[in-house]
Tab-separated table of C-alpha atoms in Angstrom:
chain	number	residue	atom	x	y	z
K	1	MET	CA	199.253	236.181	-194.823
K	2	TYR	CA	199.553	234.306	-191.499
K	3	ARG	CA	196.273	235.814	-190.370
K	4	ASN	CA	194.523	234.702	-193.566
K	5	LYS	CA	195.854	231.192	-193.053
K	6	ILE	CA	194.324	231.088	-189.580
K	7	HIS	CA	191.012	232.301	-190.995
K	8	ILE	CA	191.073	229.631	-193.731
K	9	ASN	CA	191.945	226.867	-191.255
K	10	SER	CA	189.185	228.048	-188.938
K	11	PHE	CA	186.748	228.052	-191.839
K	12	PHE	CA	187.603	224.442	-192.794
K	13	ALA	CA	187.391	223.353	-189.154
K	14	PHE	CA	183.968	224.978	-188.944
K	15	MET	CA	182.833	223.274	-192.165
K	16	LEU	CA	184.001	219.879	-190.927
K	17	LEU	CA	182.131	220.406	-187.677
K	18	CYS	CA	178.993	221.347	-189.596
K	19	MET	CA	179.285	218.304	-191.831
K	20	ALA	CA	179.688	216.035	-188.816
K	21	SER	CA	176.716	217.557	-187.003
K	22	CYS	CA	174.557	217.470	-190.125
K	23	SER	CA	175.337	213.804	-190.738
K	24	THR	CA	174.354	212.850	-187.192
K	25	GLY	CA	171.521	215.366	-186.864
K	26	LYS	CA	169.238	213.259	-189.038
K	27	TYR	CA	169.348	210.522	-186.408
K	28	ALA	CA	169.678	212.734	-183.337
K	29	ALA	CA	166.337	211.571	-181.914
K	30	THR	CA	167.042	207.849	-182.198
K	31	ASN	CA	170.627	208.345	-180.935
K	32	LYS	CA	169.171	210.045	-177.865
K	33	ILE	CA	166.879	207.062	-177.227
K	34	TYR	CA	169.812	204.659	-177.710
K	35	LYS	CA	171.822	206.605	-175.123
K	36	SER	CA	168.900	206.570	-172.689
K	37	GLN	CA	168.376	202.817	-173.042
K	38	ALA	CA	172.099	202.155	-172.651
K	39	LYS	CA	172.068	204.228	-169.454
K	40	GLU	CA	169.161	202.174	-168.103
K	41	TYR	CA	171.084	198.954	-168.749
K	42	SER	CA	174.199	200.401	-167.108
K	43	GLU	CA	172.161	201.174	-163.984
K	44	ILE	CA	170.907	197.571	-163.917
K	45	ILE	CA	174.464	196.252	-164.189
K	46	LYS	CA	175.738	198.602	-161.456
K	47	SER	CA	173.048	197.571	-158.973
K	48	MET	CA	174.399	195.645	-155.978
K	49	PRO	CA	172.842	193.214	-155.359
K	50	PRO	CA	171.378	192.791	-158.853
K	51	VAL	CA	167.721	193.760	-159.160
K	52	ASN	CA	165.194	190.906	-159.555
K	53	GLN	CA	167.846	188.187	-159.282
K	54	ALA	CA	167.162	186.973	-155.754
K	55	ILE	CA	166.237	183.311	-155.356
K	56	THR	CA	162.503	183.550	-154.710
K	57	THR	CA	162.233	180.118	-153.064
K	58	LEU	CA	164.830	180.951	-150.368
K	59	PRO	CA	164.449	183.361	-147.416
K	60	PRO	CA	166.513	186.595	-147.541
K	61	ASP	CA	168.711	185.573	-144.590
K	62	GLN	CA	169.856	182.548	-146.560
K	63	GLN	CA	171.205	184.695	-149.400
K	64	MET	CA	173.932	187.301	-149.707
K	65	TRP	CA	175.746	189.299	-152.387
K	66	VAL	CA	179.521	189.379	-152.780
K	67	GLY	CA	180.843	191.125	-155.894
K	68	SER	CA	183.588	189.273	-157.750
K	69	MET	CA	185.959	191.208	-159.979
K	70	ASN	CA	186.354	188.219	-162.332
K	71	PHE	CA	183.740	188.925	-164.976
K	72	GLY	CA	183.408	190.418	-168.429
K	73	ILE	CA	180.825	191.372	-171.013
K	74	ARG	CA	179.230	189.499	-173.876
K	75	LYS	CA	181.693	187.961	-176.348
K	76	PRO	CA	180.070	187.159	-179.702
K	77	ASN	CA	181.055	183.789	-181.141
K	78	TYR	CA	179.160	183.886	-184.466
K	79	VAL	CA	178.473	186.317	-187.277
K	80	VAL	CA	175.112	185.967	-189.032
K	81	LEU	CA	174.732	187.614	-192.448
K	82	HIS	CA	171.433	188.870	-193.861
K	83	HIS	CA	170.176	190.718	-196.901
K	84	THR	CA	167.840	193.586	-196.063
K	85	ALA	CA	165.136	192.871	-198.691
K	86	GLN	CA	164.935	196.678	-198.992
K	87	THR	CA	165.848	199.057	-201.799
K	88	SER	CA	168.062	201.385	-199.748
K	89	SER	CA	170.035	201.658	-196.534
K	90	ASP	CA	167.832	204.581	-195.448
K	91	LEU	CA	164.742	202.368	-195.521
K	92	THR	CA	166.475	199.725	-193.418
K	93	ILE	CA	167.696	202.304	-190.901
K	94	LYS	CA	164.151	203.675	-190.701
K	95	VAL	CA	162.842	200.212	-189.763
K	96	PHE	CA	165.687	199.525	-187.330
K	97	THR	CA	165.101	202.801	-185.485
K	98	ARG	CA	161.379	202.273	-184.948
K	99	LYS	CA	160.180	200.633	-181.756
K	100	LYS	CA	157.169	198.796	-183.194
K	101	GLU	CA	159.135	196.423	-185.463
K	102	GLY	CA	161.534	195.486	-182.669
K	103	VAL	CA	164.291	194.431	-185.089
K	104	SER	CA	167.878	195.564	-185.512
K	105	SER	CA	171.368	194.432	-186.434
K	106	HIS	CA	174.838	195.423	-185.322
K	107	TYR	CA	175.981	196.578	-188.764
K	108	LEU	CA	174.484	197.567	-192.100
K	109	ILE	CA	176.568	197.480	-195.296
K	110	GLY	CA	175.265	199.889	-197.947
K	111	ARG	CA	175.385	199.377	-201.694
K	112	ASP	CA	178.092	202.045	-201.846
K	113	GLY	CA	180.210	200.239	-199.254
K	114	LYS	CA	179.326	202.600	-196.416
K	115	VAL	CA	179.208	200.802	-193.071
K	116	VAL	CA	176.637	201.864	-190.478
K	117	GLN	CA	176.865	200.493	-186.931
K	118	LEU	CA	173.528	200.419	-185.129
K	119	VAL	CA	174.188	198.400	-181.969
K	120	ASN	CA	177.282	198.063	-179.791
K	121	ASP	CA	179.013	194.697	-180.411
K	122	TYR	CA	178.712	193.868	-176.728
K	123	LEU	CA	174.921	194.205	-176.757
K	124	ARG	CA	172.298	191.771	-178.045
K	125	ALA	CA	170.662	192.915	-181.298
K	126	ASN	CA	167.348	191.504	-182.509
K	127	HIS	CA	168.415	190.173	-185.894
K	128	ALA	CA	168.193	186.356	-185.915
K	129	GLY	CA	164.795	185.761	-184.321
K	130	VAL	CA	163.821	182.163	-183.603
K	131	SER	CA	167.032	180.399	-184.557
K	132	LYS	CA	169.201	177.351	-183.975
K	133	TRP	CA	172.692	176.329	-185.065
K	134	GLY	CA	174.202	173.199	-183.596
K	135	ASN	CA	173.537	173.382	-179.858
K	136	GLU	CA	173.068	177.153	-179.910
K	137	THR	CA	169.372	178.005	-179.590
K	138	ASP	CA	169.580	181.784	-179.223
K	139	LEU	CA	171.754	183.245	-181.963
K	140	ASN	CA	170.778	186.792	-180.978
K	141	SER	CA	172.657	186.320	-177.714
K	142	ALA	CA	175.708	184.638	-179.268
K	143	SER	CA	176.246	186.502	-182.525
K	144	ILE	CA	176.808	189.739	-184.362
K	145	GLY	CA	174.225	190.445	-187.051
K	146	ILE	CA	175.209	192.123	-190.308
K	147	GLU	CA	172.619	193.327	-192.796
K	148	ILE	CA	173.679	193.825	-196.414
K	149	ASP	CA	171.620	196.300	-198.415
K	150	ASN	CA	170.139	194.107	-201.140
K	151	THR	CA	166.645	193.188	-202.286
K	152	GLY	CA	167.538	189.507	-202.519
K	153	SER	CA	167.187	189.437	-206.283
K	154	GLU	CA	170.203	191.483	-207.370
K	155	PRO	CA	173.983	190.956	-207.410
K	156	PHE	CA	176.063	192.115	-204.468
K	157	SER	CA	178.493	194.819	-205.612
K	158	ASP	CA	182.250	194.401	-205.276
K	159	VAL	CA	182.545	197.574	-203.200
K	160	GLN	CA	179.889	196.220	-200.845
K	161	ILE	CA	181.553	192.816	-200.429
K	162	ASN	CA	184.957	194.460	-199.946
K	163	ALA	CA	183.497	196.620	-197.170
K	164	LEU	CA	181.930	193.532	-195.612
K	165	ILE	CA	185.278	191.716	-195.696
K	166	SER	CA	186.862	194.693	-193.905
K	167	VAL	CA	184.233	194.480	-191.165
K	168	LEU	CA	184.585	190.697	-190.863
K	169	THR	CA	188.370	190.969	-190.678
K	170	ASP	CA	188.119	193.238	-187.649
K	171	LEU	CA	185.395	191.184	-185.947
K	172	LYS	CA	187.218	187.899	-186.452
K	173	LYS	CA	190.395	189.293	-184.930
K	174	ARG	CA	188.654	191.247	-182.169
K	175	TYR	CA	186.583	188.338	-180.848
K	176	ASN	CA	188.567	185.348	-182.137
K	177	ILE	CA	185.542	184.044	-184.053
K	178	PRO	CA	186.146	180.573	-185.560
K	179	VAL	CA	186.221	180.306	-189.360
K	180	ALA	CA	183.191	177.994	-189.433
K	181	ASN	CA	181.048	180.440	-187.439
K	182	PHE	CA	180.381	182.898	-190.260
K	183	ILE	CA	176.920	181.817	-191.409
K	184	GLY	CA	173.696	183.065	-192.989
K	185	HIS	CA	170.227	183.819	-191.664
K	186	ALA	CA	168.796	180.952	-193.708
K	187	ASP	CA	171.271	178.570	-192.061
K	188	VAL	CA	170.002	179.326	-188.553
K	189	ALA	CA	166.310	179.704	-189.446
K	190	PRO	CA	165.598	177.065	-192.129
K	191	GLY	CA	162.127	177.281	-193.626
K	192	ARG	CA	161.538	180.687	-192.045
K	193	LYS	CA	164.263	182.747	-193.731
K	194	ASN	CA	166.120	182.435	-197.046
K	195	ASP	CA	168.709	185.195	-196.809
K	196	PRO	CA	171.200	186.109	-197.989
K	197	LYS	CA	170.275	184.667	-201.390
K	198	ASN	CA	172.759	184.272	-204.253
K	199	PHE	CA	175.505	185.378	-201.917
K	200	PRO	CA	179.245	184.969	-202.738
K	201	TRP	CA	180.005	182.591	-199.863
K	202	LYS	CA	182.896	181.036	-201.780
K	203	LYS	CA	184.682	184.400	-201.993
K	204	LEU	CA	184.227	184.950	-198.272
K	205	ALA	CA	185.488	181.447	-197.483
K	206	GLU	CA	188.625	182.138	-199.515
K	207	LYS	CA	189.225	185.114	-197.197
K	208	GLY	CA	188.742	182.965	-194.082
K	209	PHE	CA	185.080	183.639	-193.305
K	210	GLY	CA	183.035	180.445	-193.394
K	211	LEU	CA	183.822	177.074	-194.925
K	212	TRP	CA	183.448	175.976	-198.547
K	213	TYR	CA	183.821	172.673	-200.341
K	214	ASP	CA	186.922	171.614	-202.294
K	215	SER	CA	187.183	171.836	-206.070
K	216	VAL	CA	187.782	168.061	-206.277
K	217	LEU	CA	185.123	165.984	-204.539
K	218	LYS	CA	185.216	162.344	-203.486
K	219	MET	CA	182.268	159.990	-203.585
K	220	PRO	CA	180.718	159.450	-200.159
K	221	PRO	CA	180.593	155.893	-198.786
K	222	VAL	CA	177.494	153.801	-199.431
K	223	ASP	CA	176.380	154.168	-195.807
K	224	PHE	CA	176.812	157.980	-195.755
K	225	ASP	CA	174.104	159.474	-193.522
K	226	ALA	CA	173.124	162.814	-195.067
K	227	VAL	CA	170.810	163.753	-192.192
K	228	SER	CA	173.550	163.263	-189.597
K	229	ALA	CA	175.942	165.241	-191.821
K	230	LEU	CA	173.547	168.202	-191.955
K	231	ARG	CA	173.165	168.046	-188.167
K	232	ILE	CA	176.937	167.926	-187.615
K	233	ILE	CA	177.429	170.987	-189.839
K	234	GLY	CA	174.920	172.801	-187.618
K	235	TYR	CA	171.525	172.624	-189.313
K	236	ASP	CA	168.331	172.017	-187.359
K	237	VAL	CA	166.945	168.921	-189.109
K	238	LYS	CA	163.573	168.760	-187.344
K	239	ASN	CA	162.141	169.992	-190.636
K	240	LEU	CA	164.475	168.045	-192.915
K	241	LYS	CA	163.238	169.511	-196.190
K	242	ALA	CA	163.728	173.053	-194.868
K	243	ALA	CA	167.232	172.137	-193.649
K	244	ILE	CA	168.133	170.763	-197.089
K	245	GLU	CA	166.838	173.939	-198.751
K	246	ALA	CA	168.854	176.117	-196.343
K	247	PHE	CA	171.983	174.070	-197.014
K	248	LYS	CA	171.489	174.497	-200.758
K	249	ILE	CA	170.818	178.259	-200.477
K	250	HIS	CA	174.272	178.543	-198.911
K	251	PHE	CA	176.371	175.932	-200.710
K	252	VAL	CA	174.624	175.045	-204.006
K	253	GLN	CA	172.623	178.162	-205.033
K	254	THR	CA	171.910	177.034	-208.604
K	255	ASP	CA	169.225	174.654	-207.312
K	256	ILE	CA	167.523	175.255	-203.972
K	257	SER	CA	164.982	172.445	-204.125
K	258	GLN	CA	164.271	170.457	-200.961
K	259	GLU	CA	165.805	167.231	-202.236
K	260	LEU	CA	169.465	166.207	-202.162
K	261	THR	CA	170.723	165.270	-205.619
K	262	PRO	CA	173.813	163.040	-206.056
K	263	ALA	CA	175.844	166.227	-206.736
K	264	ASP	CA	174.504	167.825	-203.544
K	265	LYS	CA	175.579	164.772	-201.555
K	266	LEU	CA	179.128	165.103	-202.890
K	267	ILE	CA	179.240	168.681	-201.582
K	268	LEU	CA	177.599	167.728	-198.286
K	269	TYR	CA	180.031	164.876	-197.679
K	270	ASN	CA	183.023	167.102	-198.348
K	271	LEU	CA	181.769	169.809	-196.001
K	272	TYR	CA	180.715	167.381	-193.293
K	273	LYS	CA	184.320	166.185	-192.989
K	274	LYS	CA	185.499	169.800	-192.563
K	275	TYR	CA	183.049	170.376	-189.708
K	276	MET	CA	184.022	167.168	-187.906
């Protein structure tokens, strides 16, 4: 009996090992490339003095290297949410593991709630592209990108949003990310991107991820400057119509025209005071 138990336990251990290897085997090639690239970056970081960081306008005898122990690695301060505009997680992973597209994200949330991590949090993923939010002009360097498997024209499932909230809960705690710094791709790239569309931002705000307007709104003063309010929230207002559309994709959703209605201004005024 004892012998049979050992055999059964060994069998289950073997099966678990097979399942683990099978699940990673599909992406063995891209994982190998990831490991190789990470090793290359580690060699760059270990180099003393750093490679290609000498001051070219000064002679070598006027420069020296002294390694300080007081340093750290990248700390993300924002989370940028996207929808994939694909019909499956597999398609998105296929794109994110090809060199020619040059795009990626840190996490992918599947329709079934499965979470796939593609890039180490401490590394810079190529998810935001040309972007701006407040004074931050390179969101790729300052943020974690999360892709949500969705075509952009379908509801987000409860299991998917619950999985996202689990991820955000960990990230917020791990990196002390401010509540207001959970934003969308459309927010940081107005006119260029419109995702995530029809997204439940209010539900996320209720959980502490991003801001939302109050249920009771006060009329703004006569001299309320809507353009300044959009800028204070974080929007790039160089293309004002695009900034208005991005604001409405996030906070209005039922109407994403490029004009601010009186109702939109009520929402904007309420939010502007929260971001002050």
